[in-house]
XYZ file of C-alpha atoms in Angstrom:
440
model
C 4.446 -5.093 19.443
C 7.127 -7.752 19.847
C 6.302 -11.421 20.351
C 8.583 -14.092 21.752
C 7.385 -17.693 21.870
C 9.233 -20.523 23.638
C 8.142 -24.145 23.333
C 9.654 -27.101 25.170
C 8.962 -30.820 24.812
C 5.833 -30.772 22.690
C 5.561 -33.428 20.002
C 8.964 -33.677 18.239
C 10.127 -30.271 19.492
C 12.685 -30.367 22.300
C 13.144 -26.608 22.271
C 11.968 -23.770 20.052
C 12.245 -20.023 20.445
C 10.847 -17.637 17.847
C 10.856 -13.850 17.946
C 8.306 -12.048 15.778
C 8.618 -8.309 15.305
C 5.110 -6.909 14.810
C 6.233 -3.401 15.660
C 8.125 -2.821 12.429
C 6.159 -5.333 10.344
C 2.421 -5.806 9.715
C 2.945 -9.214 8.139
C 5.116 -12.129 9.255
C 5.462 -15.234 7.108
C 6.825 -18.449 8.607
C 8.265 -21.031 6.254
C 10.093 -24.336 6.646
C 10.243 -27.828 5.315
C 7.377 -30.093 6.346
C 7.366 -31.384 9.898
C 9.648 -28.749 11.412
C 7.010 -27.136 13.641
C 5.245 -24.253 11.859
C 1.727 -25.318 12.808
C 2.772 -26.191 16.371
C 4.184 -22.670 16.686
C 0.902 -21.086 15.565
C -1.102 -23.297 17.909
C 1.190 -22.416 20.811
C 0.651 -18.707 20.236
C -3.100 -19.322 19.989
C -3.094 -20.685 23.547
C -3.588 -17.073 24.677
C -7.175 -16.968 23.528
C -7.997 -20.617 22.860
C -6.204 -22.664 25.540
C -7.676 -25.986 24.393
C -6.333 -25.662 20.826
C -3.545 -28.250 21.175
C -5.791 -30.797 22.879
C -8.492 -30.334 20.228
C -6.268 -30.505 17.165
C -3.316 -32.749 18.047
C -3.041 -36.485 18.710
C -2.843 -37.675 22.299
C 0.593 -38.204 23.742
C 2.334 -35.124 22.374
C 2.211 -33.458 25.818
C 4.448 -34.671 28.652
C 5.229 -33.541 32.175
C 8.169 -31.564 30.752
C 6.038 -29.639 28.256
C 6.059 -25.837 28.506
C 4.949 -22.829 26.501
C 6.011 -19.279 27.309
C 4.659 -16.308 25.356
C 5.956 -12.770 25.761
C 4.092 -9.800 24.307
C 6.235 -6.744 24.892
C 6.617 -6.698 28.699
C 3.844 -9.216 29.481
C 4.741 -12.891 29.960
C 2.288 -15.816 29.883
C 3.397 -19.303 30.950
C 1.709 -22.656 30.413
C 2.873 -25.724 32.349
C 1.852 -29.365 32.356
C -0.753 -30.267 34.980
C -1.152 -33.971 35.879
C -4.651 -33.194 37.173
C -5.980 -32.322 33.721
C -3.217 -34.086 31.748
C -2.749 -30.900 29.770
C -1.216 -27.439 29.946
C -2.546 -24.817 32.311
C -1.593 -21.222 32.970
C -0.511 -19.862 36.294
C -2.889 -16.974 36.900
C -5.229 -15.261 34.465
C -4.350 -14.706 30.836
C -5.213 -11.099 30.196
C -4.027 -9.239 27.125
C -5.277 -6.085 25.460
C -4.875 -7.731 22.054
C -7.509 -9.883 20.361
C -6.722 -12.816 18.104
C -8.221 -14.840 15.295
C -6.978 -18.256 14.160
C -7.582 -20.149 10.913
C -5.932 -23.558 10.725
C -5.528 -25.857 7.746
C -7.727 -28.881 6.978
C -9.595 -30.176 8.922
C -9.289 -27.950 11.994
C -9.879 -24.468 10.581
C -12.940 -22.534 11.704
C -14.350 -22.741 8.192
C -14.539 -26.537 8.429
C -16.324 -26.346 11.767
C -19.030 -24.248 10.093
C -20.062 -27.007 7.692
C -22.506 -28.610 10.124
C -23.733 -25.206 11.271
C -24.480 -24.128 7.709
C -26.339 -27.378 7.078
C -28.408 -26.752 10.190
C -29.280 -23.262 8.965
C -30.290 -24.420 5.505
C -34.054 -24.173 6.125
C -33.742 -20.603 7.361
C -31.418 -19.727 4.507
C -33.888 -21.180 1.996
C -36.686 -19.134 3.549
C -34.633 -15.934 3.312
C -33.947 -16.643 -0.338
C -37.628 -17.284 -1.108
C -38.804 -14.065 0.538
C -35.822 -12.182 -0.913
C -34.455 -11.302 2.501
C -30.919 -10.744 1.227
C -28.653 -8.087 -0.251
C -25.921 -7.953 -2.867
C -22.575 -8.570 -1.127
C -20.632 -5.815 -2.866
C -17.488 -5.783 -0.714
C -17.088 -9.563 -0.609
C -17.897 -9.758 -4.321
C -15.228 -7.188 -5.173
C -12.689 -9.011 -3.016
C -13.328 -12.413 -4.610
C -13.425 -11.043 -8.144
C -10.151 -9.180 -7.618
C -8.411 -12.309 -6.310
C -9.632 -14.530 -9.139
C -9.787 -11.783 -11.797
C -13.219 -12.754 -13.067
C -16.859 -11.752 -12.573
C -18.105 -15.062 -11.197
C -19.132 -13.429 -7.917
C -20.611 -10.263 -9.392
C -24.071 -11.288 -8.157
C -22.949 -12.710 -4.807
C -25.666 -12.335 -2.182
C -25.603 -12.205 1.594
C -28.217 -12.777 4.246
C -27.944 -12.386 7.993
C -28.931 -15.215 10.315
C -28.439 -14.865 14.070
C -26.186 -11.863 13.547
C -23.870 -13.578 11.057
C -23.637 -12.818 7.333
C -23.757 -15.871 5.072
C -23.001 -15.797 1.365
C -24.545 -17.561 -1.612
C -25.093 -17.382 -5.355
C -28.419 -17.833 -7.120
C -28.133 -20.206 -10.074
C -29.988 -19.778 -13.370
C -32.500 -22.456 -12.367
C -33.403 -20.431 -9.291
C -31.605 -22.671 -6.823
C -28.969 -21.217 -4.534
C -25.393 -22.299 -3.911
C -24.193 -21.867 -0.327
C -20.709 -20.567 0.419
C -19.617 -23.934 1.788
C -20.415 -25.452 -1.610
C -18.000 -23.113 -3.391
C -14.528 -24.416 -4.241
C -12.096 -24.963 -1.357
C -10.078 -21.905 -2.346
C -13.154 -19.681 -2.724
C -14.537 -20.753 0.636
C -11.132 -20.100 2.218
C -11.022 -16.579 0.732
C -14.492 -15.802 2.106
C -13.490 -16.850 5.608
C -10.158 -15.053 5.350
C -12.013 -11.872 4.427
C -14.212 -12.359 7.514
C -11.074 -12.448 9.653
C -9.592 -9.403 7.939
C -12.839 -7.463 8.352
C -13.248 -8.401 12.014
C -12.206 -6.304 14.995
C -9.390 -8.737 15.846
C -5.908 -7.224 16.193
C -3.822 -10.235 15.203
C -4.719 -12.841 12.584
C -3.012 -16.237 12.575
C -3.409 -18.185 9.334
C -1.954 -21.629 8.655
C -1.237 -22.425 4.986
C -2.502 -19.169 3.535
C -1.860 -20.427 -0.005
C -4.405 -23.259 0.363
C -6.021 -24.240 -2.961
C -5.003 -21.024 -4.734
C -3.039 -20.857 -7.961
C 0.159 -18.806 -8.073
C -1.439 -15.711 -9.618
C -4.262 -15.699 -7.053
C -1.732 -16.040 -4.215
C 0.143 -12.965 -5.410
C -3.045 -10.898 -5.676
C -4.172 -12.117 -2.244
C -0.977 -10.892 -0.571
C -1.343 -7.517 -2.287
C -4.873 -7.118 -0.888
C -3.905 -8.343 2.584
C -1.040 -5.847 2.639
C -3.440 -2.996 1.847
C -6.058 -4.134 4.386
C -3.509 -4.579 7.193
C -2.105 -1.124 6.552
C -5.549 0.455 6.407
C -6.900 -1.153 9.583
C -3.580 -1.518 11.467
C -3.953 -5.290 11.736
C -1.113 -7.748 12.141
C -1.048 -11.112 10.388
C 1.134 -14.153 11.020
C 0.891 -16.903 8.428
C 2.658 -19.942 7.006
C 3.263 -20.786 3.370
C 5.255 -23.061 1.066
C 4.551 -21.094 -2.088
C 7.574 -19.549 -3.801
C 5.250 -17.387 -5.897
C 3.763 -15.933 -2.722
C 7.091 -15.582 -0.899
C 8.561 -13.724 -3.850
C 5.957 -10.952 -3.453
C 6.876 -10.170 0.164
C 8.513 -6.784 0.590
C 11.719 -7.398 2.517
C 11.793 -3.966 4.168
C 8.173 -4.102 5.321
C 7.279 -7.771 5.816
C 9.057 -10.338 7.963
C 10.065 -13.717 6.549
C 11.189 -16.330 9.089
C 12.770 -19.654 8.151
C 12.482 -22.474 10.712
C 15.107 -25.212 10.935
C 14.965 -28.297 13.152
C 18.217 -29.905 14.246
C 17.467 -32.980 16.349
C 14.471 -31.335 17.991
C 16.020 -27.912 18.513
C 14.217 -25.418 16.291
C 15.650 -22.014 15.443
C 14.149 -19.175 13.419
C 16.216 -17.093 11.008
C 14.939 -13.788 9.565
C 15.775 -14.127 5.898
C 15.059 -13.245 2.290
C 13.178 -15.058 -0.447
C 16.453 -16.266 -1.947
C 17.536 -17.731 1.398
C 14.341 -19.794 1.501
C 14.618 -20.839 -2.122
C 18.230 -21.899 -1.647
C 17.530 -23.819 1.571
C 14.369 -25.586 0.445
C 14.765 -25.978 -3.273
C 18.334 -25.037 -4.206
C 19.613 -23.251 -7.279
C 20.467 -26.319 -9.326
C 22.736 -26.455 -12.334
C 25.466 -23.856 -11.736
C 29.191 -24.469 -11.382
C 29.859 -21.559 -9.018
C 27.763 -19.736 -6.412
C 28.404 -16.294 -4.943
C 26.329 -15.307 -1.914
C 25.868 -11.681 -0.995
C 23.760 -9.361 1.148
C 21.474 -7.355 -1.093
C 20.328 -6.764 -4.637
C 22.619 -3.745 -5.203
C 25.728 -5.739 -4.342
C 24.405 -8.632 -6.433
C 24.090 -6.312 -9.435
C 27.601 -4.954 -8.841
C 29.161 -8.420 -8.706
C 27.333 -9.507 -11.858
C 28.808 -6.425 -13.536
C 32.341 -7.481 -12.563
C 31.732 -11.120 -13.503
C 30.523 -10.094 -16.957
C 34.101 -9.008 -17.726
C 35.576 -12.385 -16.732
C 35.853 -15.162 -19.306
C 35.160 -18.595 -17.862
C 33.768 -21.933 -18.999
C 31.994 -22.242 -15.639
C 28.456 -20.979 -15.130
C 27.637 -18.962 -12.020
C 24.773 -17.726 -9.888
C 24.948 -14.642 -7.666
C 22.363 -14.891 -4.881
C 21.451 -12.014 -2.588
C 20.336 -13.439 0.738
C 19.576 -10.462 2.964
C 21.810 -9.562 5.905
C 25.383 -10.689 6.470
C 24.441 -13.251 9.127
C 21.941 -14.840 6.755
C 24.681 -15.141 4.130
C 27.094 -16.782 6.563
C 24.374 -19.086 7.903
C 23.458 -20.288 4.415
C 27.115 -20.812 3.546
C 27.707 -22.843 6.714
C 24.647 -24.996 6.062
C 25.871 -25.712 2.555
C 29.132 -27.020 4.034
C 27.180 -29.754 5.811
C 24.292 -30.395 3.428
C 25.768 -29.310 0.075
C 22.340 -28.342 -1.265
C 24.020 -25.745 -3.485
C 27.304 -27.417 -4.385
C 30.612 -28.590 -2.986
C 31.744 -25.918 -0.457
C 34.756 -25.032 -2.615
C 32.329 -23.783 -5.284
C 30.550 -21.355 -2.948
C 31.921 -18.023 -1.713
C 30.449 -14.986 0.027
C 31.194 -11.362 -0.811
C 29.929 -8.851 1.731
C 29.841 -5.110 2.322
C 32.939 -3.672 3.955
C 31.012 -2.297 6.927
C 30.414 -5.809 8.323
C 34.043 -6.915 8.064
C 34.798 -6.474 11.755
C 31.511 -8.123 12.758
C 32.255 -11.209 10.658
C 36.014 -11.572 11.147
C 36.294 -10.516 14.777
C 39.951 -10.993 15.727
C 40.716 -13.027 12.596
C 42.441 -11.535 9.565
C 40.404 -13.653 7.145
C 37.982 -16.559 6.841
C 38.219 -18.959 3.887
C 35.777 -18.168 1.061
C 34.499 -14.945 2.664
C 35.507 -11.651 1.058
C 34.574 -7.985 1.328
C 34.229 -5.079 -1.076
C 36.687 -2.229 -0.342
C 34.079 0.253 0.931
C 31.305 0.156 3.518
C 28.644 -0.432 0.850
C 27.862 0.867 -2.615
C 25.120 3.112 -1.226
C 27.303 4.494 1.583
C 30.272 5.130 -0.706
C 28.052 6.972 -3.177
C 26.572 9.008 -0.317
C 30.068 9.844 0.898
C 30.939 11.210 -2.529
C 27.598 12.970 -2.859
C 28.654 15.170 0.039
C 31.353 16.437 -2.328
C 29.023 16.315 -5.326
C 30.595 19.271 -7.141
C 33.873 17.379 -7.392
C 32.145 14.284 -8.749
C 29.694 16.266 -10.908
C 26.626 14.755 -9.265
C 23.185 16.370 -9.644
C 21.398 17.589 -6.538
C 18.755 15.069 -5.498
C 18.588 15.627 -1.744
C 20.395 16.997 1.262
C 23.640 16.001 2.933
C 21.659 14.381 5.748
C 19.086 12.635 3.519
C 20.647 9.212 4.084
C 22.628 6.841 1.869
C 19.694 4.751 0.668
C 17.601 7.781 -0.286
C 20.446 9.417 -2.227
C 21.262 6.154 -4.010
C 17.643 5.700 -5.108
C 17.322 9.289 -6.312
C 20.620 9.233 -8.220
C 19.636 5.886 -9.769
C 16.668 7.671 -11.345
C 19.035 10.113 -13.065
C 22.223 8.132 -13.705
C 22.944 4.702 -15.163
C 24.229 1.966 -12.870
C 27.539 1.972 -14.765
C 27.896 5.710 -14.162
C 27.158 5.288 -10.449
C 29.678 2.456 -10.104
C 32.308 4.510 -11.914
C 31.918 7.196 -9.250
C 31.800 4.687 -6.374
C 35.014 2.984 -7.474
C 37.048 6.192 -7.709
C 39.956 6.013 -5.274
C 39.681 2.222 -4.878
C 41.249 0.963 -8.111
C 43.881 -1.237 -6.456
C 41.357 -2.880 -4.116
C 38.864 -3.396 -6.960
C 41.569 -5.101 -9.022
C 42.297 -7.390 -6.045
C 38.604 -8.303 -5.780
C 38.486 -9.035 -9.495
C 41.528 -11.326 -9.184
C 39.708 -13.254 -6.448
C 36.716 -13.712 -8.749
C 38.913 -14.701 -11.709
C 40.574 -17.391 -9.590
C 37.204 -18.571 -8.263
C 35.720 -18.849 -11.765
C 38.513 -21.112 -13.064
């Protein structure tokens, strides 16, 4: 499933277009600085099943006659236009989709906050159920909470059903009960998040998923969500500011989107954790910065730099994708959140050289290694493994990444690089000279 959301003239957003790939990814995390438009994006998508969401949760005046929302789900397109009759957005035709959605917003608009008054109204019935012992031990919810917080506080969590809905509580030592809405903010959030994850909804939309959770709990939460999404084939779109949480995302399996707002025009960049950290927080305190595509190339460059004597400190940052590297480098030219542009260079895989340079012979501060990539060069030599005395770990058509991973289990990184560099000594020396000059 592929989503494409376009927003025009809502609040401070002049134009926004975000593409979310839920075909290749079960989880999509959206991150940005405050006020860019993360929550507005989630609300816009939620118009499909809750058309009044913007009116209910936003201040008056953010909608104008030029306001529009367009949502594409694969080949289906849904459009919302301003109507002067209702002074709000309406859809042309019926909104029909074979997907079901669930939304949990941050304070004070999330569903969990709307349940406060309902739970208070059910208190008499809940008290009666407790007195007549009309309840059960909530094993699944208990296990989930205890695994997130790594304690046994909820070992005796109970649940009772009222009007077809399960409500949770603890019985205190004095015999009184503690309702779920009287738990801590984080605990109550986890309970309601579990409800969403256990529901029949296809797509979950969660604003500020790290709400009131410490860093360790955030990491464990993502691990459990990953397992539940995979098991039940659910998709989840969420926002977060937590570096601890973002660091746990698996780049190959989970999408990380960084939103940037330039005078009302918002763009979304698929990126890595390091891209976000650099853009939002910076890597402070280094004299030189080297941006690159992936962790293998990062490790290779650190290996070369370790042989260079310099009084200047350095940081090699893998960003994820050549376009992400170039984008971050360009932004640093204007904002200098890393350093003066002369102190920042990019070194990329050789297979993107034509894509980046186009008709140019070079671009200042952008360089390339002398082979397509470390993995591809190793794979190329694996096809002649007898010559390079490489052990058999797969087939000639197994793929570069697979062969690299398998050989890494058997050979040291230094050994692998020694094989990769064979036949490229002159070009490697040229790359080293570039780094020596840069580190002066």
